[in-house]
Amino acid sequence: MAVLVIHGPNLNLLGEREPEVYGRTRLADIDNELKRLGRELEMKVETFQSNSEGGIVDRIQKARGKCDVLLINPGAYTHTSVAIRDAIAAVSIPVIEVHLSNVYRREPFRHHSTIADIAHGRIMGFGAESYSLALRAARTIAGESRRRSG
Ligand code: DQA
């Protein structure tokens, strides 16, 4: 089972960026932990970060037919991007939307997500652990869809 993890804009600055909101864990540490957990769960984990909307759309398109579940934290594009939503809809890969912070405890403009209604589920508010929880959920989803098709 293969999982692609996509991190959106400014998440490359994790650890330094607003640590009171996002914590002190760096992106490389999150990625390493996901790869370690992936080995434990027998899932191949690939990670990708881009600050550009087009870069994220390109990476989602490239995943078509090649990954079982997509974990995505689109960062600020969560609240604005129709292009990322359309790319997700186009590839028909189950998606888990991930956020470090609980966006509902923050400014109202963060309450809207362009992908919430097409995501399989959403995990937020647990800091770096949101990603580990999402990977465990991905294991369940991938297992279910394999059982259905096989
Ligand atoms: C975020 C929440 C977004 O509102 C924000 O723009 C981010 C990070 C989170 O993980 O909590 O960049 O997606």
Coordinates of C-alpha atoms and ligand atoms in Angstrom, one line a residue:
M1 CA 0.0 0.0 0.0
A2 CA 1.3 3.4 -1.0
V3 CA 0.5 6.7 0.7
L4 CA 1.5 10.1 -0.7
V5 CA 1.7 13.0 1.9
I6 CA 1.5 16.5 0.5
H7 CA 2.4 19.5 2.5
G8 CA 1.4 22.9 1.2
P9 CA 2.8 26.5 1.5
N10 CA 4.9 27.6 4.4
L11 CA 4.9 24.2 6.0
N12 CA 8.6 24.0 5.0
L13 CA 9.1 26.5 7.9
L14 CA 7.6 24.3 10.5
G15 CA 9.4 24.5 13.8
E16 CA 10.3 28.2 13.3
R17 CA 7.0 29.4 12.0
E18 CA 4.5 30.6 14.7
P19 CA 5.5 27.7 17.1
E20 CA 2.8 28.7 19.5
V21 CA 0.3 27.7 16.8
Y22 CA 2.1 24.9 14.9
G23 CA 4.5 23.5 17.5
R24 CA 8.3 23.1 17.3
T25 CA 8.5 19.9 15.3
R26 CA 10.2 20.4 11.9
L27 CA 8.8 19.2 8.6
A28 CA 11.8 16.8 8.2
D29 CA 11.0 15.2 11.6
I30 CA 7.3 14.8 10.6
D31 CA 8.3 13.1 7.3
N32 CA 10.8 10.8 9.0
E33 CA 8.3 9.8 11.6
L34 CA 5.7 9.1 8.9
K35 CA 8.2 6.9 7.0
R36 CA 9.1 5.0 10.2
L37 CA 5.4 4.5 11.0
G38 CA 4.8 3.5 7.4
R39 CA 7.4 0.7 7.8
E40 CA 5.6 -0.5 10.9
L41 CA 2.2 -0.4 9.2
E42 CA 3.7 -1.9 6.0
M43 CA 2.9 1.1 3.9
K44 CA 5.2 2.9 1.5
V45 CA 5.1 6.6 2.4
E46 CA 6.3 9.3 0.1
T47 CA 6.3 12.9 1.1
F48 CA 6.2 16.2 -0.9
Q49 CA 6.1 19.9 0.0
S50 CA 5.5 22.8 -2.3
N51 CA 4.8 26.5 -1.8
S52 CA 3.0 26.7 -5.2
E53 CA -0.5 25.7 -6.0
G54 CA 0.5 24.5 -9.5
G55 CA 3.3 22.3 -8.0
I56 CA 0.7 20.7 -5.7
V57 CA -1.8 20.1 -8.6
D58 CA 1.0 18.6 -10.7
R59 CA 2.0 16.2 -7.8
I60 CA -1.6 15.1 -7.3
Q61 CA -2.0 14.4 -11.0
K62 CA 1.2 12.4 -11.0
A63 CA -0.2 10.2 -8.2
R64 CA -3.0 9.0 -10.4
G65 CA -3.1 5.2 -10.4
K66 CA 0.1 5.1 -8.2
C67 CA -1.1 5.6 -4.7
D68 CA -3.8 4.2 -2.5
V69 CA -4.4 7.1 -0.2
L70 CA -3.5 10.8 -0.3
L71 CA -2.8 12.7 2.9
I72 CA -2.8 16.5 2.3
N73 CA -2.3 19.6 4.3
P74 CA -2.9 22.2 1.7
G75 CA -1.9 25.0 4.2
A76 CA -3.5 28.3 3.3
Y77 CA -4.7 26.9 -0.1
T78 CA -7.2 24.9 2.0
H79 CA -9.3 28.0 2.2
T80 CA -9.0 29.2 -1.4
S81 CA -8.0 26.6 -3.9
V82 CA -10.5 25.3 -6.4
A83 CA -7.6 24.0 -8.5
I84 CA -6.4 21.6 -5.8
R85 CA -10.0 20.5 -5.2
D86 CA -10.5 19.8 -8.9
A87 CA -7.2 17.8 -9.0
I88 CA -8.3 15.6 -6.1
A89 CA -11.7 15.0 -7.7
A90 CA -9.9 14.1 -11.0
V91 CA -7.7 11.4 -9.6
S92 CA -10.2 9.5 -7.5
I93 CA -7.8 8.7 -4.7
P94 CA -9.3 8.7 -1.2
V95 CA -8.0 11.8 0.6
I96 CA -7.5 12.6 4.2
E97 CA -7.3 16.3 5.0
V98 CA -4.8 17.1 7.7
H99 CA -4.1 20.2 9.8
L100 CA -1.8 20.8 12.6
S101 CA -4.1 23.4 14.2
N102 CA -7.8 23.1 14.9
V103 CA -8.9 25.6 12.2
Y104 CA -12.3 26.1 14.0
R105 CA -10.5 27.7 17.0
R106 CA -9.0 30.3 14.7
E107 CA -10.0 33.1 12.4
P108 CA -13.3 32.7 10.5
F109 CA -11.6 32.7 7.1
R110 CA -9.9 29.4 8.1
H111 CA -13.3 27.7 8.7
H112 CA -14.0 27.1 5.0
S113 CA -12.1 24.3 3.2
T114 CA -12.5 23.8 -0.5
I115 CA -11.8 20.0 -0.1
A116 CA -13.7 19.1 3.1
D117 CA -16.8 17.7 1.3
I118 CA -14.7 15.5 -1.1
A119 CA -12.3 14.3 1.6
H120 CA -12.8 10.8 3.1
G121 CA -12.1 12.4 6.5
R122 CA -10.4 15.3 8.2
I123 CA -7.9 15.2 11.1
M124 CA -6.9 18.5 12.8
G125 CA -5.8 20.0 16.1
F126 CA -3.2 17.5 17.3
G127 CA 0.0 19.3 16.0
A128 CA 2.5 16.9 14.3
E129 CA 0.5 14.0 15.6
S130 CA -2.4 14.8 13.3
Y131 CA -0.2 13.3 10.5
S132 CA 0.4 10.0 12.4
L133 CA -3.2 9.7 13.2
A134 CA -4.0 10.3 9.5
L135 CA -1.6 7.6 8.4
R136 CA -3.2 5.1 10.7
A137 CA -6.6 6.1 9.3
A138 CA -5.1 5.7 5.8
R139 CA -4.2 2.1 6.6
T140 CA -7.8 1.4 7.5
I141 CA -9.2 3.1 4.3
A142 CA -6.7 1.3 2.0
G143 CA -7.5 -2.0 3.6
E144 CA -11.2 -1.5 3.1
S145 CA -11.0 -0.5 -0.5
R146 CA -8.6 -3.4 -1.3
R147 CA -11.1 -5.8 0.3
R148 CA -13.9 -4.3 -1.7
S149 CA -12.0 -4.6 -5.0
G150 CA -10.4 -7.9 -4.4
Ligands
DQA1 C1 -2.9 24.8 8.5 C2 -4.0 25.7 8.8 C3 -4.1 26.8 7.7 O1 -5.1 27.7 8.0 C4 -2.8 27.6 7.6 O2 -2.9 28.5 6.5 C5 -1.6 26.7 7.4 C6 -1.5 25.5 8.3 C7 -2.6 23.8 9.7 O3 -2.0 22.8 9.4 O4 -3.1 24.0 10.8 O5 -0.7 27.0 6.7 O6 -3.2 24.0 7.4

